[in-house]
CSV table of C-alpha atoms in Angstrom, one decimal:
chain,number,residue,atom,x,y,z
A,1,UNK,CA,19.9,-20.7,39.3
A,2,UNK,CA,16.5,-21.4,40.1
A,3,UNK,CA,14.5,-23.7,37.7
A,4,UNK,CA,11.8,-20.8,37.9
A,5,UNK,CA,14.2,-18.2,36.3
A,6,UNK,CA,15.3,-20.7,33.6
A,7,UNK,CA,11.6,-20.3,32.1
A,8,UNK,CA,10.0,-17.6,30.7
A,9,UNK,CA,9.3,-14.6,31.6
A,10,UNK,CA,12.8,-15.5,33.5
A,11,UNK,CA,12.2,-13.8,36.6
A,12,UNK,CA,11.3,-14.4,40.4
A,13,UNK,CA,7.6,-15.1,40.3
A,14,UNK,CA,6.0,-12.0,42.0
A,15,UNK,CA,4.3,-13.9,44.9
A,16,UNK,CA,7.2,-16.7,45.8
A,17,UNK,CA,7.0,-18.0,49.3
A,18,UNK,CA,10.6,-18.5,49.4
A,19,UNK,CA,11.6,-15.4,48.6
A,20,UNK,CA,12.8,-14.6,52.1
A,21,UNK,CA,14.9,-17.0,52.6
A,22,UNK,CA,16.2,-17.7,49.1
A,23,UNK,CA,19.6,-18.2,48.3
A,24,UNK,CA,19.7,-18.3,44.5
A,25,UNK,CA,20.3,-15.1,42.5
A,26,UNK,CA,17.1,-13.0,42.5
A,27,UNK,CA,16.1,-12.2,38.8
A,28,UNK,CA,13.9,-8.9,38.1
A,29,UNK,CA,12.6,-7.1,35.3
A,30,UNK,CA,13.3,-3.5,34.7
A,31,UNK,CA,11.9,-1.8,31.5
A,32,UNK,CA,13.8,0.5,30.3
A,33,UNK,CA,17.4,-1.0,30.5
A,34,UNK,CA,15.4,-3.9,28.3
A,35,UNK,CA,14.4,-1.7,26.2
A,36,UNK,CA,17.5,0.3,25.6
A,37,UNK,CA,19.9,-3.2,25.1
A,38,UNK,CA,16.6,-3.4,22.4
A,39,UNK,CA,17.4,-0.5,20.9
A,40,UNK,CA,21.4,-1.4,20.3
A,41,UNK,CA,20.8,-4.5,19.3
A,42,UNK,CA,18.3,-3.5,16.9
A,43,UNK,CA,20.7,-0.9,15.4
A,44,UNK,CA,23.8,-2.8,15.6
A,45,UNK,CA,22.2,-5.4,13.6
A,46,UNK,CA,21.8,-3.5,10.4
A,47,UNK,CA,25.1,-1.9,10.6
A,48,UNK,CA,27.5,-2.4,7.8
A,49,UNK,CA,26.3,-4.9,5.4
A,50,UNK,CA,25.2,-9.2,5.6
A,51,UNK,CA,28.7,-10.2,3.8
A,52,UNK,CA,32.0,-10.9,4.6
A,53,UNK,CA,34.9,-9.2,2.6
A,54,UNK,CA,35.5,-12.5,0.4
A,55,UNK,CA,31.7,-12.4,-0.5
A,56,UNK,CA,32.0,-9.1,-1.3
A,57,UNK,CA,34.6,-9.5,-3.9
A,58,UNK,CA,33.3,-13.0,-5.4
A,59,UNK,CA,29.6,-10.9,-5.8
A,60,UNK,CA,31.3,-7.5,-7.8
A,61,UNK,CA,33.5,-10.1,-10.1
A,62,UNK,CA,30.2,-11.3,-10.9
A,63,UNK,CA,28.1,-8.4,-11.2
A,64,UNK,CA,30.4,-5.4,-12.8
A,65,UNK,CA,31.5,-7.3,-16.1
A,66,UNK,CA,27.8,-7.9,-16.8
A,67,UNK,CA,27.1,-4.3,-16.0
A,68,UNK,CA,30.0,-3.0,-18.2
A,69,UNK,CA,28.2,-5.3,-21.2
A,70,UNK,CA,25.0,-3.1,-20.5
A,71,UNK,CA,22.9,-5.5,-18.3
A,72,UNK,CA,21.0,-4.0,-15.2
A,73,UNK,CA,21.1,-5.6,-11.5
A,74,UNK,CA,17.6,-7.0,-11.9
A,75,UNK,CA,18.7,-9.0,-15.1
A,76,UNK,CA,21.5,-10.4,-13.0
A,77,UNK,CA,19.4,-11.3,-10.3
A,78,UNK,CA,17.7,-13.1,-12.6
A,79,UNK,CA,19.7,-15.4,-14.5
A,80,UNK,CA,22.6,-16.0,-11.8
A,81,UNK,CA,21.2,-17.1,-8.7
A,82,UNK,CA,25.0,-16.9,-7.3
A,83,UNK,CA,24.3,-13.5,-6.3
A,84,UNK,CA,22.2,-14.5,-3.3
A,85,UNK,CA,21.0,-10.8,-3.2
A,86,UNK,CA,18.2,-8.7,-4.7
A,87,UNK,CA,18.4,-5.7,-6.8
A,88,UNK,CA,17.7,-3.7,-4.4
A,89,UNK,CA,20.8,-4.6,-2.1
A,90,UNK,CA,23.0,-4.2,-5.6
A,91,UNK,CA,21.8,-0.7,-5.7
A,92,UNK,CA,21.9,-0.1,-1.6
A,93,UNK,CA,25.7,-1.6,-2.1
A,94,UNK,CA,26.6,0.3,-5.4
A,95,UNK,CA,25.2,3.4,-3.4
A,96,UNK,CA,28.3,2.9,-0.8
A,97,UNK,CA,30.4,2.6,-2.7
A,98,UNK,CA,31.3,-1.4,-2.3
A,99,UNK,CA,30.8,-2.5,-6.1
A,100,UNK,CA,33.1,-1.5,-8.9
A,101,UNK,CA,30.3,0.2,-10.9
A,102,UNK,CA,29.5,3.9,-11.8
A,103,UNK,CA,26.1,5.6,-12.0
A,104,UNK,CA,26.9,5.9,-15.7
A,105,UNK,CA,26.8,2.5,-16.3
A,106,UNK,CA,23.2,2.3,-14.9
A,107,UNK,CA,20.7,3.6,-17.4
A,108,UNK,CA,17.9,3.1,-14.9
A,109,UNK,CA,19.6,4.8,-12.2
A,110,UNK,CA,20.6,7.8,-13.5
A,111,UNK,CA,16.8,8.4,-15.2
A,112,UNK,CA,15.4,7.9,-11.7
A,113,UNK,CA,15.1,10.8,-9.6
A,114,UNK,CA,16.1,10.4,-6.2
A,115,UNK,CA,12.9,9.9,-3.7
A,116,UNK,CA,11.8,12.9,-2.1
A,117,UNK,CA,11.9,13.4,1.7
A,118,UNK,CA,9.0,13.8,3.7
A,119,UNK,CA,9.4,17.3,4.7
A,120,UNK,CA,7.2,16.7,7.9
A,121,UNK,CA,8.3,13.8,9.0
A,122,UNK,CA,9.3,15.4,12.8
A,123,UNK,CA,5.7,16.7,12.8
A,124,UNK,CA,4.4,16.3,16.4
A,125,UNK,CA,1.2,14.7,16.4
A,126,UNK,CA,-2.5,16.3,16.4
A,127,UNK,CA,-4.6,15.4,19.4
A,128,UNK,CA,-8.0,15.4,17.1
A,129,UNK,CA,-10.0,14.4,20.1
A,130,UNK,CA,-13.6,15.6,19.2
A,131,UNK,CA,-12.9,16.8,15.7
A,132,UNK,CA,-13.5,14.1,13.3
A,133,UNK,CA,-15.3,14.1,10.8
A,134,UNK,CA,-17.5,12.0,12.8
A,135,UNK,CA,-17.8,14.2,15.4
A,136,UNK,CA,-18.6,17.0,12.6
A,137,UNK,CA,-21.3,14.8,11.1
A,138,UNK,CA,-22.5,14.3,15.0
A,139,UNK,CA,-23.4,18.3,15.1
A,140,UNK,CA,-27.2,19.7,14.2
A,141,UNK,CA,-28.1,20.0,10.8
A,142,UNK,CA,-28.4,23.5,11.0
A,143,UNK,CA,-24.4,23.6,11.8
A,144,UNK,CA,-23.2,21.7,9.1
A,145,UNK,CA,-25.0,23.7,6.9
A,146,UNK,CA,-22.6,26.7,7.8
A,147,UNK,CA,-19.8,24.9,7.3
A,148,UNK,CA,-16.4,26.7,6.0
A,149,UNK,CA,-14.0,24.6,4.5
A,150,UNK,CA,-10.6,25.1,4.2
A,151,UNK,CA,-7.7,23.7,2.1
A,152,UNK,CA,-5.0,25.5,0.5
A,153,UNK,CA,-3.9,25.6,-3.0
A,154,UNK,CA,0.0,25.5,-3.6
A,155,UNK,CA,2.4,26.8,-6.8
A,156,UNK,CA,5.7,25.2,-7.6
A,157,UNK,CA,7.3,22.9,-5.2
A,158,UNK,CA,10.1,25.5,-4.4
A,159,UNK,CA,7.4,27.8,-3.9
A,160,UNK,CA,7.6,29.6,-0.3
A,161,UNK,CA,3.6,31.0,-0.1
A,162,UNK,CA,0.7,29.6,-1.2
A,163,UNK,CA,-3.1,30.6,-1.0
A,164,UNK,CA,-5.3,29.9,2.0
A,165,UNK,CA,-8.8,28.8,0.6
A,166,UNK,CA,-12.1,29.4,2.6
A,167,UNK,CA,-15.3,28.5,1.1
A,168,UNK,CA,-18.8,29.4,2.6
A,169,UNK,CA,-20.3,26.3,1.3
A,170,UNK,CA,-23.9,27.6,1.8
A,171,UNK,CA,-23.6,30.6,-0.1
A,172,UNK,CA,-20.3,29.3,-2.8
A,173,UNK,CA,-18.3,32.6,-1.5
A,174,UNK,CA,-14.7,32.0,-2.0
A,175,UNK,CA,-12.0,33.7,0.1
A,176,UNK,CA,-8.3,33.2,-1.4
A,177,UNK,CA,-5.5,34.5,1.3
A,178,UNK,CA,-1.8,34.7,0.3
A,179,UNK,CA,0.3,33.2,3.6
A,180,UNK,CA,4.0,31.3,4.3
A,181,UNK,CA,3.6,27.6,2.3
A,182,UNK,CA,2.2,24.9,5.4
A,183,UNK,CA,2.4,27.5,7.9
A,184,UNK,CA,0.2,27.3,11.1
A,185,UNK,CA,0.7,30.4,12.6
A,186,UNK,CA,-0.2,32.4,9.7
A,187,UNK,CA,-3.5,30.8,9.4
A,188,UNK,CA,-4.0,31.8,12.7
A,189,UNK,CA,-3.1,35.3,12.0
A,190,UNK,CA,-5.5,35.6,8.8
A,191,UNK,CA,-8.2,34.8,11.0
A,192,UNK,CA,-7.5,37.3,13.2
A,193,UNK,CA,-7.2,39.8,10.9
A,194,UNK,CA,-11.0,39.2,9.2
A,195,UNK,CA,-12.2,38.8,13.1
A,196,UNK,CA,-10.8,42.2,13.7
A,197,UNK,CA,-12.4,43.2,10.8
A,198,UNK,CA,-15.7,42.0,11.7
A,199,UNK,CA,-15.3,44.0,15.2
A,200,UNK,CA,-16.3,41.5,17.4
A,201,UNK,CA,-16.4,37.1,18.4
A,202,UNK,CA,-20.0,37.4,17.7
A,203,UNK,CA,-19.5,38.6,14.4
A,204,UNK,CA,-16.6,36.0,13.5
A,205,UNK,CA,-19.3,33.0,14.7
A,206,UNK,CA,-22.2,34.0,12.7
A,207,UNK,CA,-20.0,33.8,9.4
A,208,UNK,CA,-17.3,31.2,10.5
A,209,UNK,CA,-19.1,29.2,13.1
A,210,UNK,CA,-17.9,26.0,11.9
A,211,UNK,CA,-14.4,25.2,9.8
A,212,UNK,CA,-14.2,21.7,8.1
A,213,UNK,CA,-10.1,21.7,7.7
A,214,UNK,CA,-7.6,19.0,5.6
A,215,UNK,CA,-5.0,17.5,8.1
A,216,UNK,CA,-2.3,19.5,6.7
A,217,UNK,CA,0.5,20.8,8.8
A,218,UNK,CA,-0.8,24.2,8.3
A,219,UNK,CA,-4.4,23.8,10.0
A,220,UNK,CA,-3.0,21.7,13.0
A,221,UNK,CA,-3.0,24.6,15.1
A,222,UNK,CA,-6.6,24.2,16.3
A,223,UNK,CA,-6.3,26.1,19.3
A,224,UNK,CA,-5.3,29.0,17.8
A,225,UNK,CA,-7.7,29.1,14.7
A,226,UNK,CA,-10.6,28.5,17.6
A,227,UNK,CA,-9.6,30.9,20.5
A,228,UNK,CA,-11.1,34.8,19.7
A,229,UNK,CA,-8.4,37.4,20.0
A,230,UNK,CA,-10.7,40.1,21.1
A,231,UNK,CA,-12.1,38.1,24.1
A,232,UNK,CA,-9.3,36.3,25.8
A,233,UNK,CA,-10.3,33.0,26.9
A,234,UNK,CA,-13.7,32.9,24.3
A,235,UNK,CA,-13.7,30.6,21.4
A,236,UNK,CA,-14.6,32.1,17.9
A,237,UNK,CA,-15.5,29.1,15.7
A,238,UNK,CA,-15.0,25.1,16.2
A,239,UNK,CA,-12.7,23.3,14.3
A,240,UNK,CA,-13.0,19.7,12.7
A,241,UNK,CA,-10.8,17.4,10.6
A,242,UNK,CA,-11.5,15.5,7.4
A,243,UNK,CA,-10.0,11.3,7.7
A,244,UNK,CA,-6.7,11.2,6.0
A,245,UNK,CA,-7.0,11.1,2.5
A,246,UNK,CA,-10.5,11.6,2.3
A,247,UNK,CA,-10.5,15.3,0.2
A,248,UNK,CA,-14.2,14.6,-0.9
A,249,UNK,CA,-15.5,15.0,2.6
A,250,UNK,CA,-15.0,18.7,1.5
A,251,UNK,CA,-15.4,18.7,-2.1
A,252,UNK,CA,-17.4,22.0,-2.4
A,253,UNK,CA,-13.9,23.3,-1.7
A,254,UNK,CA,-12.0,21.0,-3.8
A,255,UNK,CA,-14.4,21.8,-6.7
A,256,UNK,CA,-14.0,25.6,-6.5
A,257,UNK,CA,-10.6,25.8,-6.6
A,258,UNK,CA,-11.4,24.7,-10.1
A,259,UNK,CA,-12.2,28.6,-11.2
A,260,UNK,CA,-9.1,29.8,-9.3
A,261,UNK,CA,-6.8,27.2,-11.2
A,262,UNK,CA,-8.7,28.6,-14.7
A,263,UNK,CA,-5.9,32.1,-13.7
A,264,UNK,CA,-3.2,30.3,-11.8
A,265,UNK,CA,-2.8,26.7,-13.5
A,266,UNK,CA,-1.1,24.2,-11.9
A,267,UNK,CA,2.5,23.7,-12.4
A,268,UNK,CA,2.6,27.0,-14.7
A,269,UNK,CA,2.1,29.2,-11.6
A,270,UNK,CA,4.8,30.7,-9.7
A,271,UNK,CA,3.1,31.9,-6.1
A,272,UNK,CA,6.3,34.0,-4.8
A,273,UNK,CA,5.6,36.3,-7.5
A,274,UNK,CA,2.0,37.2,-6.1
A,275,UNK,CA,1.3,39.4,-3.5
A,276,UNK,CA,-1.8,39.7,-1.0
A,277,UNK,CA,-3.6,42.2,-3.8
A,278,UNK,CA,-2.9,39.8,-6.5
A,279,UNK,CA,-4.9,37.0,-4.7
A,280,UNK,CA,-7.5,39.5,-4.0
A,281,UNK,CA,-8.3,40.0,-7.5
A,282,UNK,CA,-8.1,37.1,-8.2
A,283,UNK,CA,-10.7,36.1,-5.3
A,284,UNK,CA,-13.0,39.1,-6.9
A,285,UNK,CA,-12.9,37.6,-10.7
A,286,UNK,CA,-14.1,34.5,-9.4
A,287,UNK,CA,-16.5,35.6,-6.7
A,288,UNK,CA,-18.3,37.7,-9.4
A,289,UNK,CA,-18.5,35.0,-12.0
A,290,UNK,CA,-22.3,33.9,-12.4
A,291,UNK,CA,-23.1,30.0,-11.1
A,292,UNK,CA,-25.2,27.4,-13.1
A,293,UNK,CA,-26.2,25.7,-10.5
A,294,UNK,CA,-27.3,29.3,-8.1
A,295,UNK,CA,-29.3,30.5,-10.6
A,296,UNK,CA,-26.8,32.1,-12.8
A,297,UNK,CA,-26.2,34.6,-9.5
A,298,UNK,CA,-22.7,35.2,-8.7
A,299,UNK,CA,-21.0,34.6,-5.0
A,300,UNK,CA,-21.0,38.1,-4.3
A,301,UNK,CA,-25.1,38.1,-4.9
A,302,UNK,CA,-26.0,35.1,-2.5
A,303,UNK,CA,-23.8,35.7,0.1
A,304,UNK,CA,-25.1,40.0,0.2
A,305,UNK,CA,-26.4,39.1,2.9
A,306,UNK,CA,-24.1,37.9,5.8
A,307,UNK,CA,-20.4,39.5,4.3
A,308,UNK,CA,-20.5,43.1,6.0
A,309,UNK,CA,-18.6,45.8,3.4
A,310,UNK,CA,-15.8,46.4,5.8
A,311,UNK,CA,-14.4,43.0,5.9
A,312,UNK,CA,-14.6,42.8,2.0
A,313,UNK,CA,-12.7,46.3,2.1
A,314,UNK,CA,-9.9,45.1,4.6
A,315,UNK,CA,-9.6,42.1,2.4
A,316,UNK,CA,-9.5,44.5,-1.0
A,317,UNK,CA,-12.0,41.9,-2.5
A,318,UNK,CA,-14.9,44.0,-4.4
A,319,UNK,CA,-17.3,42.9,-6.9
A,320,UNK,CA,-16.4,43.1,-11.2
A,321,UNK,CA,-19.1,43.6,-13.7
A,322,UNK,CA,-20.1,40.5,-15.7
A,323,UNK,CA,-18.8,41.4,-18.6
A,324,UNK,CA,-15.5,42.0,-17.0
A,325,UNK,CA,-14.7,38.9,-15.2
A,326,UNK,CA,-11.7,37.3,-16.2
A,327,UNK,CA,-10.8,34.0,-15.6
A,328,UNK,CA,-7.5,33.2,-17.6
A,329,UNK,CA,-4.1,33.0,-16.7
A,330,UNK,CA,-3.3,36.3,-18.6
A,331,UNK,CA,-5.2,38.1,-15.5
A,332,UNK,CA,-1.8,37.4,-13.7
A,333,UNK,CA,0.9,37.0,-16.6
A,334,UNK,CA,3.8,38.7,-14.3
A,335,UNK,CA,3.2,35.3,-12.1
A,336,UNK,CA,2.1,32.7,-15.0
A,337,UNK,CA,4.0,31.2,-17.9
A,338,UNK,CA,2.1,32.1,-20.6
């Protein structure tokens, strides 16, 4: 071999003046076959488990008499240093099966739930290009002002719908929108629908010109939220994204959904019993209740004059009387536990 290719990177250096006439073994580099003998070797090496079958059966004559005699796998970790394992690896072990030990015998274990999955783990990523919230605090003053934020507020975990929440921060107008639980496309249809409504892209704009949104999976859909479905190739609205984790970049929203929670607590409320009239009542009760801070004047009052009727008809959202706004959970018992 070459001394070269005995060296790293262990290849023919790329501009070798003997290359021509060379008679060792030429070495190259090629990418992917690296990176796929990475790939096995990376797997193959957390196959199975770090022992050999006498280990094995020297660590469960230490470890299941202790466990019959009540004590847990960190105790043993603890006091026989034989083990040469963590609890953690007992438990990963006692999972497959390899230790002599029952879930019974594990107070701990069988108190713990098991860990939830990330349901969106195969989510494909979000190209947020140019909708930050940077890039939201980057527009005129006079846009931010308009903003509409979004976030949605959910029922049981089991629960299949929950309620899309839009809040016209400049005029604390609240629209609550029953849809399929972290479901894009039915965003994307509601907006349609109150576009329609409104009869035209211009009309869309001058309420919703600007959405703040949450990054859950059911706002990633950008395109379709900002694309007008009476102009083909027009965009409605512009879209922008709060950081990860950062809910009080849109807390007017966050802080609203404190009146709506007042008829459908949280954890009591079961959103599969609610249909799209149910939300809309609830969105009138607490559109009409009055505001400290605005003067006493409910959401219906400030915002009088932007909301045309028609889209508060196609939405069945209407204004209550004062003195009839309810905000308990008994305004829904059918959905509630009382």
């Amino acid at each position: 071999m070459c001394p070269d290719t005995e060296r790293w990177p262990y290849v023919c250096p790329e501009k070798c003046s003997k290359r021509a006439y060379c008679g060792f073994p030429k070495c190259s580099y090629d990418a992917e076959a690296a990176d796929a003998n990475y790939r096995v070797r990376l797997a193959s090496s957390r196959e199975g488990i770090d022992m050999s079958d006498e280990q094995l059966l020297s660590l469960d004559k230490i470890v299941t008499p202790l466990v019959k005699q009540g004590h847990s796998f960190e105790a043993i970790c603890f006091t026989h240093e034989e083990v040469g394992v963590c609890a953690r690896t007992l438990y990963n072990y006692q999972d497959k099966g390899l230790l002599s030990t029952a879930n019974i015998e594990l107070p701990r274990k069988v108190r713990l739930k098991p860990r939830k999955k990330n349901s969106h783990a195969g989510r494909d990523r979000v190209d947020r290009t140019g909708r930050t919230y940077d890039d939201f605090l980057a527009l005129p003053l006079e846009e931010q002002v308009q903003v509409v934020q979004g976030d949605s507020v959910c029922g049981y975990e089991w629960n299949e719908h929950d309620v899309l929440s839009l809040h016209m921060v400049a005029y604390a107008f609240q629209f609550y929108l029953r849809k399929r639980h972290a479901d894009s496309e039915a965003v994307v249809k509601w907006l349609d629908v109150i576009e329609r409504a409104l009869g035209s892209r211009e009309a869309f704009k001058a309420i919703f010109p600007v959405l703040l949104l949450d990054r859950g999976v059911e706002f990633d859909d950008w395109e379709g939220m900002e694309r007008s479905c009476l102009e083909f190739g027009r965009r409605r609205c512009c879209v922008f994204y709060c950081d990860a984790m950062e809910s009080n970049q849109k807390s007017q929203a966050e802080r609203n959904h404190e009146q709506l929670r007042r008829i459908l607590p949280k954890e009591r409320t079961d959103f599969d019993a609610l249909n799209v009239y149910d939300i809309a009542t609830c969105c009138s009760h607490v559109n009409s209740y009055p505001i400290a801070g605005r003067g006493g004047k409910c959401a219906f009052e400030l915002a009088a004059s932007i909301l045309p009727v028609a889209l508060l008809d196609e939405l069945g959202i209407a204004r209550v009387p004062t003195n009839e706004v309810i905000l308990k959970p008994y305004l829904m018992k059918h959905a509630v536990e009382q």
